[in-house]
XYZ file of C-alpha atoms in Angstrom:
306
model
C 13.783 10.328 -3.482
C 10.930 8.018 -4.417
C 7.405 7.676 -3.112
C 7.869 3.894 -2.948
C 11.464 3.688 -1.672
C 12.575 5.491 1.469
C 15.525 7.858 1.162
C 17.561 8.847 4.210
C 18.998 12.166 3.017
C 17.345 15.190 1.413
C 18.727 15.820 -2.079
C 18.449 18.603 -4.629
C 15.269 18.038 -6.680
C 13.428 16.050 -3.983
C 9.822 16.682 -3.006
C 9.665 17.118 0.775
C 6.884 17.840 3.266
C 7.356 20.860 5.561
C 5.514 19.934 8.777
C 4.485 22.883 10.966
C 1.817 20.935 12.878
C -0.929 18.335 12.396
C -3.187 20.991 10.889
C -0.470 22.805 8.945
C 1.946 21.300 6.423
C 2.818 21.752 2.763
C 4.918 20.181 0.021
C 8.023 21.880 -1.340
C 10.424 21.024 -4.159
C 13.972 21.205 -2.828
C 16.208 23.320 -5.074
C 19.712 24.651 -4.508
C 19.683 28.426 -3.907
C 15.926 28.588 -3.213
C 14.234 29.794 -0.035
C 10.798 28.957 1.382
C 8.822 31.364 3.546
C 6.911 30.059 6.608
C 5.219 31.782 9.535
C 8.306 30.885 11.578
C 10.697 32.488 9.105
C 12.759 31.539 6.066
C 14.010 28.037 5.201
C 17.133 28.119 3.003
C 17.233 24.982 0.883
C 21.000 24.979 0.335
C 21.943 25.117 4.029
C 18.816 24.012 5.903
C 17.606 21.113 3.725
C 20.067 19.613 1.246
C 22.228 17.006 2.939
C 20.067 16.832 6.080
C 18.213 13.671 7.085
C 14.493 13.335 6.556
C 12.711 13.866 9.867
C 15.176 16.587 10.880
C 14.071 19.535 12.989
C 14.948 22.715 11.071
C 15.184 26.108 12.780
C 13.790 28.976 10.684
C 15.121 32.529 10.508
C 12.684 33.861 13.156
C 13.660 31.199 15.659
C 10.704 28.904 15.128
C 11.191 25.366 13.854
C 9.600 22.813 11.511
C 10.127 19.145 10.654
C 11.055 18.016 7.137
C 9.317 14.719 6.300
C 9.806 12.155 3.559
C 6.781 12.167 1.229
C 4.272 9.305 1.329
C 1.003 8.833 -0.574
C -0.891 9.758 2.610
C 1.038 13.015 3.074
C 0.797 13.793 -0.646
C -3.009 13.407 -0.542
C -3.115 16.067 2.173
C -0.777 18.495 0.360
C -1.033 17.963 -3.400
C -2.075 20.756 -5.818
C -5.754 20.201 -6.649
C -6.448 19.976 -10.367
C -9.710 18.143 -9.670
C -11.637 16.932 -6.649
C -9.644 14.113 -5.081
C -10.144 10.930 -3.102
C -8.914 10.989 0.490
C -7.417 8.261 2.669
C -10.827 7.168 4.032
C -12.017 6.020 0.587
C -8.558 5.058 -0.702
C -8.028 2.529 2.085
C -11.248 0.610 1.360
C -10.596 0.752 -2.403
C -7.155 -0.871 -2.161
C -8.503 -3.555 0.186
C -11.703 -4.400 -1.725
C -9.833 -4.546 -5.048
C -7.527 -7.131 -3.404
C -4.381 -5.279 -4.509
C -0.899 -6.453 -3.577
C 2.687 -6.134 -4.843
C 2.737 -7.310 -8.454
C -0.888 -6.464 -9.251
C -1.816 -4.818 -12.565
C -4.337 -1.980 -12.158
C -6.222 0.190 -14.662
C -7.513 3.602 -13.538
C -9.635 6.354 -15.079
C -9.411 9.258 -14.611
C -6.081 10.258 -13.197
C -7.181 13.697 -11.976
C -4.816 15.110 -9.342
C -3.122 11.746 -8.771
C -4.174 11.215 -5.156
C -5.379 7.630 -5.625
C -2.726 6.966 -8.284
C 0.147 7.395 -5.809
C -1.523 5.027 -3.323
C -2.116 2.416 -6.034
C 1.498 2.643 -7.211
C 2.830 2.186 -3.672
C 0.534 -0.837 -3.186
C 1.533 -2.696 -6.388
C 5.274 -1.839 -6.240
C 7.894 -3.064 -6.938
C 6.746 -5.468 -9.678
C 3.194 -4.322 -10.452
C 2.025 -1.589 -12.821
C -0.646 1.104 -13.043
C -2.262 2.036 -16.358
C -4.042 5.336 -15.806
C -6.168 7.173 -18.379
C -6.923 10.905 -18.271
C -9.275 12.619 -20.732
C -7.852 16.136 -20.167
C -4.515 16.604 -21.978
C -2.969 19.169 -19.596
C -3.855 17.090 -16.536
C -2.353 14.008 -18.182
C 0.892 15.875 -18.926
C 1.070 17.238 -15.380
C 0.506 13.746 -13.968
C 3.395 12.370 -16.063
C 5.636 15.169 -14.790
C 4.743 14.479 -11.157
C 5.270 10.722 -11.481
C 8.698 11.404 -12.988
C 9.634 13.853 -10.203
C 8.434 11.377 -7.562
C 10.546 8.514 -8.902
C 7.677 6.202 -9.872
C 7.489 6.671 -13.639
C 8.649 3.068 -14.212
C 5.552 1.810 -12.372
C 2.894 3.813 -14.231
C 1.744 4.472 -17.793
C -0.320 7.635 -18.375
C -2.572 7.742 -21.437
C -4.483 10.773 -22.682
C -7.711 9.513 -24.258
C -11.440 9.006 -23.702
C -11.808 5.729 -21.813
C -15.505 5.486 -22.712
C -14.631 5.403 -26.423
C -11.102 4.004 -26.577
C -10.715 1.953 -23.397
C -7.525 1.557 -21.366
C -5.173 0.487 -24.169
C -4.609 -2.984 -22.644
C -6.519 -6.289 -22.819
C -6.881 -9.284 -20.494
C -4.049 -8.349 -18.107
C -5.534 -6.257 -15.274
C -6.237 -7.640 -11.819
C -8.417 -4.626 -11.009
C -10.048 -1.603 -12.628
C -11.042 1.671 -10.961
C -13.411 4.204 -12.546
C -13.871 7.816 -11.408
C -15.612 9.405 -14.393
C -18.981 11.138 -14.951
C -20.539 8.214 -16.863
C -18.875 4.992 -15.659
C -21.578 2.792 -17.213
C -20.179 3.698 -20.650
C -16.769 2.253 -19.707
C -17.871 -1.061 -18.137
C -17.383 -2.950 -21.420
C -13.830 -1.623 -21.787
C -13.146 -2.441 -18.138
C -14.224 -6.045 -18.726
C -11.898 -6.259 -21.732
C -8.961 -4.929 -19.714
C -9.471 -7.403 -16.846
C -7.841 -10.816 -16.823
C -9.813 -13.842 -18.037
C -11.656 -14.403 -14.760
C -11.792 -13.190 -11.172
C -10.748 -9.571 -11.699
C -12.275 -6.851 -9.527
C -13.790 -3.493 -10.503
C -14.648 -0.383 -8.470
C -16.610 2.678 -9.566
C -16.712 5.931 -7.567
C -19.778 8.149 -8.110
C -21.171 11.042 -6.034
C -24.818 10.549 -7.142
C -27.006 7.505 -6.533
C -28.481 7.809 -10.048
C -24.992 7.193 -11.452
C -24.688 4.143 -9.202
C -27.979 2.708 -10.456
C -26.996 2.958 -14.126
C -23.542 1.555 -13.386
C -24.989 -1.463 -11.538
C -27.325 -2.193 -14.469
C -24.353 -2.048 -16.870
C -22.329 -4.374 -14.615
C -25.160 -6.907 -14.609
C -25.461 -6.627 -18.386
C -21.764 -7.451 -18.837
C -21.930 -10.419 -16.476
C -20.289 -9.014 -13.347
C -21.237 -10.657 -10.053
C -21.016 -9.808 -6.317
C -22.162 -6.251 -7.035
C -22.369 -4.119 -3.897
C -22.225 -0.411 -3.046
C -20.615 1.164 0.025
C -20.522 4.654 1.477
C -17.708 5.490 3.911
C -18.356 8.297 6.412
C -15.575 9.680 8.620
C -16.292 11.016 12.118
C -13.394 12.504 14.089
C -13.398 12.919 17.877
C -11.399 15.397 19.965
C -10.363 14.412 23.504
C -11.212 17.212 25.957
C -11.272 17.698 29.708
C -14.750 18.613 30.928
C -15.993 19.602 34.390
C -19.298 18.288 35.715
C -21.100 19.371 38.860
C -21.583 16.746 41.557
C -25.295 16.218 42.212
C -26.616 16.886 45.719
C -27.886 13.471 46.836
C -28.531 14.416 50.451
C -26.781 14.025 53.826
C -26.596 10.216 53.700
C -24.793 10.324 50.375
C -22.309 12.873 51.768
C -21.552 10.613 54.762
C -21.000 7.675 52.413
C -18.700 9.639 50.113
C -16.590 10.805 53.054
C -16.189 7.200 54.180
C -14.962 6.120 50.742
C -12.727 9.092 49.887
C -10.037 10.468 52.212
C -8.543 13.707 50.851
C -5.593 13.445 53.249
C -4.529 10.140 51.720
C -1.613 10.838 49.312
C -2.801 8.042 47.011
C -5.999 10.018 46.351
C -4.202 13.205 45.325
C -4.850 14.102 41.674
C -7.783 11.679 41.346
C -11.160 12.856 39.911
C -12.527 12.793 43.461
C -9.966 15.413 44.528
C -12.328 18.143 43.311
C -15.280 16.988 45.444
C -14.662 19.895 47.852
C -15.277 22.363 45.012
C -18.508 20.642 43.922
C -17.178 19.608 40.472
C -15.266 16.670 39.051
C -13.167 16.525 35.849
C -13.384 13.813 33.193
C -11.706 13.083 29.881
C -14.357 12.952 27.173
C -14.447 12.321 23.429
C -16.283 15.135 21.639
C -17.125 14.994 17.902
C -16.192 17.964 15.746
C -18.903 20.549 15.153
C -18.369 20.319 11.397
C -18.006 16.794 10.040
C -17.175 15.822 6.445
C -20.294 14.073 5.195
C -20.992 12.355 1.893
C -18.083 12.076 -0.525
C -19.296 9.394 -2.906
C -20.567 5.852 -3.399
C -18.133 2.993 -4.055
C -19.560 0.181 -6.177
C -17.561 -3.065 -6.318
C -18.046 -6.133 -8.495
C -16.227 -9.247 -9.691
C -15.713 -10.456 -13.254
C -17.333 -13.857 -13.549
């Protein structure tokens, strides 16, 4: 199993996604002799998972069923263990596009955190690119190395435990792009410039506060970066619902006109919105935004090395 190469069959030691529904899923490490409890009953790894194909429908001990999915960076973002606050797919998608990443790209990242963005970057630059990621916290760095090894991508990433603001990324003049997600990114702009290739490399800094953005932009200008711009990505989700609306009383003339247009005895009109005219209501499909919407996550500042 690898996050960048699809595997057909579930094997002992794989990381798999147990899918109970769009709002309910979790990651599990497949191990011989282990069982996993769900609200639908027990999943026995030895008999229910190992040897089965990814995407299989597995019946649990209580008669309910789940799907077992192959892990992807998107699914991992939704199910990973949080060691820090993470970036989600909304921000990750614009980051990979604006940094102009492709297979073969060399990327520097700080800090690694929970590895949400790291997995997406690795998948984007595979199979010939490389990610150099720096994490200040030693235990988080060690856990990130362990996860990359378990997920079959350790050959595409180098994890370094050091302070990027003092010691940089450990590489010079090779990176196509640099990403910063640290409390004081303006202190690492000089090291980012040194890590980037001779000209044309891209940089992105993620900050939750506009004051951080201001200081970072000033540092970018000081080090000669151009095309500096800041974006904020807001996600708004809509639910499709059926709603009933009352038909307004427009008078006798309007009723005569409606009866001329709509014939309830006509089979072709059965099931149409007008079929409920006799009851004084009509049904429509409508898009309704969620009552609680995820608001501000952070500001993304992009620039180009001149």
